[in-house]
Tab-separated table of C-alpha atoms in Angstrom:
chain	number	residue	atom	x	y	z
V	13	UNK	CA	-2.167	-2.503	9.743
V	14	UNK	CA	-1.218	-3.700	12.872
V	15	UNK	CA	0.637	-1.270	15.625
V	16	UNK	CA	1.732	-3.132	19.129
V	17	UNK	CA	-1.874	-4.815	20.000
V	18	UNK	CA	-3.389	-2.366	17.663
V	19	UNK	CA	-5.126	-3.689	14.692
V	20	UNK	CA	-5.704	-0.182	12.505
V	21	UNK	CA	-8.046	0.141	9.808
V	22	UNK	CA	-8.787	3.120	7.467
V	23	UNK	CA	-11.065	3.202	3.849
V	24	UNK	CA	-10.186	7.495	3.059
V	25	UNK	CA	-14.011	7.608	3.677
V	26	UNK	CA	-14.909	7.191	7.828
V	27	UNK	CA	-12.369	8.254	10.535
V	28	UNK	CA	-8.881	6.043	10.997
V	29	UNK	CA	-10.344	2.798	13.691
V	30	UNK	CA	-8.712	0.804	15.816
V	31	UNK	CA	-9.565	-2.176	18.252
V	32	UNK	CA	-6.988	-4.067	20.533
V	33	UNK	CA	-6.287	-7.845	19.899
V	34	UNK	CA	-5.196	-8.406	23.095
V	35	UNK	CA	-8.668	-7.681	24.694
V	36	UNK	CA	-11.997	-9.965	23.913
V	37	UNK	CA	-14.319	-9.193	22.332
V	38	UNK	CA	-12.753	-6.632	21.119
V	39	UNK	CA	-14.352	-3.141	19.959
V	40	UNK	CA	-13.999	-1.017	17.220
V	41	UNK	CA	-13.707	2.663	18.090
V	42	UNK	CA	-12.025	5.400	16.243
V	43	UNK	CA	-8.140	6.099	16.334
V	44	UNK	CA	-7.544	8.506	18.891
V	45	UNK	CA	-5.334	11.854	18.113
V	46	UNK	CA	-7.409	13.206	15.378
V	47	UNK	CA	-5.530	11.704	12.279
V	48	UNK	CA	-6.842	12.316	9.110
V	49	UNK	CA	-8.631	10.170	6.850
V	50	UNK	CA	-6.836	8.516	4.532
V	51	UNK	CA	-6.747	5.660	2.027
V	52	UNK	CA	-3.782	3.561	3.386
V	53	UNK	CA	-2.332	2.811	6.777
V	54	UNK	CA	0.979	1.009	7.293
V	55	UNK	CA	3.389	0.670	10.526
V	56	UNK	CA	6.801	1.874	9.851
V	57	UNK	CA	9.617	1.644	12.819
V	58	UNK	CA	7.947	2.807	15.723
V	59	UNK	CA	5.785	4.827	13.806
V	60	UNK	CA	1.955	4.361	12.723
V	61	UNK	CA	1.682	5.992	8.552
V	62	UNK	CA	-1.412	7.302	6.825
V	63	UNK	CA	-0.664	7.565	3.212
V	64	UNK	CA	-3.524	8.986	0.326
V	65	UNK	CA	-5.058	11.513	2.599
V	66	UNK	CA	-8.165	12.619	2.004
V	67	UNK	CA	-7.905	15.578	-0.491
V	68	UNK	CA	-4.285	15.404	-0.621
V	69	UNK	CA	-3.513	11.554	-2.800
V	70	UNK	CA	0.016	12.531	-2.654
V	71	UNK	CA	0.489	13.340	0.859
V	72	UNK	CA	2.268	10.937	3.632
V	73	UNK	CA	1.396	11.490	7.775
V	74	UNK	CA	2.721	9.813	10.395
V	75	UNK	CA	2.482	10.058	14.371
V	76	UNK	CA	4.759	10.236	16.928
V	77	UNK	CA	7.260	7.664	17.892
V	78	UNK	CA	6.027	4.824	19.793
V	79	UNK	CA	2.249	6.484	19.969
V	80	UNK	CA	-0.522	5.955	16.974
V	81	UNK	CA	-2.772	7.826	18.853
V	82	UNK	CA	-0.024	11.473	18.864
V	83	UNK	CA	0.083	13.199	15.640
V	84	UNK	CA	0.379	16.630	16.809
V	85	UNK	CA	3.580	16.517	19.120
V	86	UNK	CA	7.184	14.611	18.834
V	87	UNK	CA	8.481	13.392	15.314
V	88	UNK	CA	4.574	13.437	13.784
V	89	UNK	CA	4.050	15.475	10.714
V	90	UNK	CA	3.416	14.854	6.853
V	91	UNK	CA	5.025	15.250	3.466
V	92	UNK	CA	4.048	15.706	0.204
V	93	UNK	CA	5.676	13.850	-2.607
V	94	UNK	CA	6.348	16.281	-5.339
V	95	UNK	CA	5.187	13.824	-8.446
V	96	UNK	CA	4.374	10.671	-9.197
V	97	UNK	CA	0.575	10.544	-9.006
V	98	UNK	CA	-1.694	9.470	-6.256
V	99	UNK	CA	-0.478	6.727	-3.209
V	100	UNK	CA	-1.876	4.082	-4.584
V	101	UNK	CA	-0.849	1.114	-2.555
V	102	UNK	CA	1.528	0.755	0.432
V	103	UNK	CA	4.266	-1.395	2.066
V	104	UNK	CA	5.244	-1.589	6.137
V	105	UNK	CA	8.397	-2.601	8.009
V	106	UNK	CA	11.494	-1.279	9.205
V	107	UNK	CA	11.212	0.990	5.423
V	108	UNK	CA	8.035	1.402	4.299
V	109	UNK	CA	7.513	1.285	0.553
V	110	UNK	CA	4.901	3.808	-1.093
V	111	UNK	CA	4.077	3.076	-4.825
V	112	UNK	CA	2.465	6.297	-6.629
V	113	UNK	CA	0.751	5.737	-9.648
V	114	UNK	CA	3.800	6.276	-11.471
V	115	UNK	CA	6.902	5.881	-8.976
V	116	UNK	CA	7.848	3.860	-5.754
V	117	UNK	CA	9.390	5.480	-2.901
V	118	UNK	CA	11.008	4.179	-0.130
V	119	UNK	CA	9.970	5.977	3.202
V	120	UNK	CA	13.755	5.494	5.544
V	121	UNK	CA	13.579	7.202	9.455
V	122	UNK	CA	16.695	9.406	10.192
V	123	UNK	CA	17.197	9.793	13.792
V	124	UNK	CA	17.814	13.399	14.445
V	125	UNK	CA	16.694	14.998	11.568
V	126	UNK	CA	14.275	18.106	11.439
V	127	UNK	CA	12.201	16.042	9.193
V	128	UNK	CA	11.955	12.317	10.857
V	129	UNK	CA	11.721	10.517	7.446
V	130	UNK	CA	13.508	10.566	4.026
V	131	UNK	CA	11.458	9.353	1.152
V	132	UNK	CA	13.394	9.256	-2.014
V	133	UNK	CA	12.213	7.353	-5.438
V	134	UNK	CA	13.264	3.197	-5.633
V	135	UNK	CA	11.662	2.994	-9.479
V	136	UNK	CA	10.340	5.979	-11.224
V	137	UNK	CA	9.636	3.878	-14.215
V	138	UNK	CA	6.652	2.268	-12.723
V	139	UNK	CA	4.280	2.706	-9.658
V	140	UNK	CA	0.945	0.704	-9.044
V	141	UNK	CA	-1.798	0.363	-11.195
V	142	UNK	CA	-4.579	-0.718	-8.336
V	143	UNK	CA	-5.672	0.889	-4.481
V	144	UNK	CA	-5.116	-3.130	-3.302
V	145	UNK	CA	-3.531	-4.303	-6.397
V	146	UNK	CA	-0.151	-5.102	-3.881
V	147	UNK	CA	-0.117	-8.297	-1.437
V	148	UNK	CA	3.190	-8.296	0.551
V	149	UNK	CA	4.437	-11.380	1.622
V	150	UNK	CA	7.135	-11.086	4.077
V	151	UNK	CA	9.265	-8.449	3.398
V	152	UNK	CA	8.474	-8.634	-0.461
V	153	UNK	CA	5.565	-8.115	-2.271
V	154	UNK	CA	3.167	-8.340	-5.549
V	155	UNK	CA	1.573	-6.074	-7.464
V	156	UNK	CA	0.069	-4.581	-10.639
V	157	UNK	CA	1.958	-2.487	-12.713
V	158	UNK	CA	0.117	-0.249	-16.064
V	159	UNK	CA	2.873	-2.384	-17.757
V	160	UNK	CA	2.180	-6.017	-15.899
V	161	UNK	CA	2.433	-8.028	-12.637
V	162	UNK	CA	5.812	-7.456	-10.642
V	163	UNK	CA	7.939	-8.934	-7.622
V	164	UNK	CA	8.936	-6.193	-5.537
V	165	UNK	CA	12.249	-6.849	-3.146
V	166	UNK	CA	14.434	-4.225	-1.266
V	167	UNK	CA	13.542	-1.448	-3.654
V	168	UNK	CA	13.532	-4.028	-7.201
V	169	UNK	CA	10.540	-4.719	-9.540
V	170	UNK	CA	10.927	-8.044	-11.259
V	171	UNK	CA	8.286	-8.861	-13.997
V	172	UNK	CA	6.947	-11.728	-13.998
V	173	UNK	CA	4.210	-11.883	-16.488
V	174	UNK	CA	6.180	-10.921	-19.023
V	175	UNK	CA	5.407	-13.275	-22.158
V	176	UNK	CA	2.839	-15.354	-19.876
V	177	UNK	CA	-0.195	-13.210	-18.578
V	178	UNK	CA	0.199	-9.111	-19.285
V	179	UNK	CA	-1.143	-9.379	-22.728
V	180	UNK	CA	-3.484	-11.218	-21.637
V	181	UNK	CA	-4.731	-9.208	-18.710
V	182	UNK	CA	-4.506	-6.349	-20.861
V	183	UNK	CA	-6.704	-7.224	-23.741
V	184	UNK	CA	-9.126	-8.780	-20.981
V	185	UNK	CA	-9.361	-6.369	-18.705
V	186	UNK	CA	-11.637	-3.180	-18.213
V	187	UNK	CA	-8.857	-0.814	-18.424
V	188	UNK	CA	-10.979	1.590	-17.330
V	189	UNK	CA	-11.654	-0.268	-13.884
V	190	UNK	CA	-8.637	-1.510	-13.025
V	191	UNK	CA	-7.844	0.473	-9.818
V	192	UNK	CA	-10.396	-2.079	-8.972
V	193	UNK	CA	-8.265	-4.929	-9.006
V	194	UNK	CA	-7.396	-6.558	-5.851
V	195	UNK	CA	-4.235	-8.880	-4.904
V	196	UNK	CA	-4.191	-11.423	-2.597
V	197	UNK	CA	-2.990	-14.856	-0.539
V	198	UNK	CA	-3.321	-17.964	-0.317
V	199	UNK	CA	-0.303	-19.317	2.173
V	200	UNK	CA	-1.020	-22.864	1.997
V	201	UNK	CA	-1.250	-23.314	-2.098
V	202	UNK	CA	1.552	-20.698	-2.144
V	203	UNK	CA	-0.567	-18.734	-4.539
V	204	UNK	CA	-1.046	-14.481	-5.448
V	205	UNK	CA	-3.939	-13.677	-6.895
V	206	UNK	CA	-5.172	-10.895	-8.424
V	207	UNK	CA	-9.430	-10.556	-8.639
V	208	UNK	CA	-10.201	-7.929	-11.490
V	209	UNK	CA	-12.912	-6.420	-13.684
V	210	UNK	CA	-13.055	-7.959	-17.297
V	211	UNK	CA	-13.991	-6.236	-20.749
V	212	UNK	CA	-17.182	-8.054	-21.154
V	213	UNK	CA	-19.081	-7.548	-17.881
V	214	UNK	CA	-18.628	-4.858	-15.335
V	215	UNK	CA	-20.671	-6.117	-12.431
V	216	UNK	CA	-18.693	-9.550	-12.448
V	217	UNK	CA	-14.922	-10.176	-11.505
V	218	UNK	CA	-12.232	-12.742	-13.221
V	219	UNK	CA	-9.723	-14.346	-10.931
V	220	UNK	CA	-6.348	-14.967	-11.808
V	221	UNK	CA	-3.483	-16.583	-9.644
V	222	UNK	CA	0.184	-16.678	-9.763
V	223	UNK	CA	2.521	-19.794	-8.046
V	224	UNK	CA	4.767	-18.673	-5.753
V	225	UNK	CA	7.221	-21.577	-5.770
């Protein structure tokens, strides 16, 4: 994720890094403040997010205002979302977006409030099926469902293999594996794809893409 001229990178496994893209070369050290690790990262408002934190998959931290290096003083703190199932992928902006295993939330800052952000459920009928099974583009996004691919738009899933590629991708794909599956972009075809693990061999990937016209 990228904070100011911070480019922020965490895998729930090494400390939260960060190097500064307005300096060359630039360095990687680790994030300063003592977050946690955590799967995801994501920059909402003025506000750098760690989301899946490391033995807590349902838990959602955030620093202080203006400062991804303060998690201790100010507006930082954390919440736990009550159910849903593990953060599995994550959406930035002005509201971020958190899809659960089972439910989307959107994550909205209230000025003022004892407890800086709101997160209330957007969809609790689906969530994300895949750690990097989302690719936002803009302020929308793609992503893997248990139930098929999706649009996601200002808090809306809209299927869109329905009839063309989920039964397909389901019979075909390891279901076992599938929090495997990665999403992503190709800007100049105008293309999402999705790279995933197939039934018949489990050290090989199949590709699959989706026009975006």
């Amino acid at each position: 994720a990228q904070y100011g001229t911070l480019a922020v990178m965490t895998n729930l496994i090494n400390p939260v890094k960060k190097y500064d893209i307005s300096t060359a070369p630039a360095t990687v050290s680790s994030l300063g403040g003592a977050p946690p690790k955590a799967m995801h990262v994501l920059t909402v408002k003025d506000t750098l997010v760690l989301a899946n934190i490391e033995a807590f998959p349902q838990r959602v931290q955030w620093s202080d205002l203006f400062d991804a290096e303060d998690w201790s003083t100010g507006i930082s703190d954390y919440q736990d979302l009550p159910d849903g199932g593990r953060v599995m992928s994550v959406m930035g902006g002005e509201v971020g977006y958190l899809f659960q295993e089972r439910t989307i939330r959107a994550m909205q800052f209230v000025p003022g409030a004892s407890i800086a952000y709101q997160i209330d459920p957007v969809d609790e009928d689906r969530g994300s099926a895949a750690y990097q099974g989302l690719i936002a583009v803009g302020r929308a996004g793609y992503y893997l469902a248990h139930d098929g691919f999706f649009f996601f738009n200002r808090g809306v899933s809209s299927p869109i293999g329905t009839e063309k590629i989920d039964g397909w991708f389901m019979d075909n794909a390891s279901q076992a594996l599938v929090t495997r599956t990665i999403a992503g972009l190709d800007p100049k075809k105008k293309l999402i794809f999705w790279a995933f693990i197939s039934n018949e061999n489990a050290d090989a990937s199949v590709t699959i893409a989706f026009c975006d016209k």
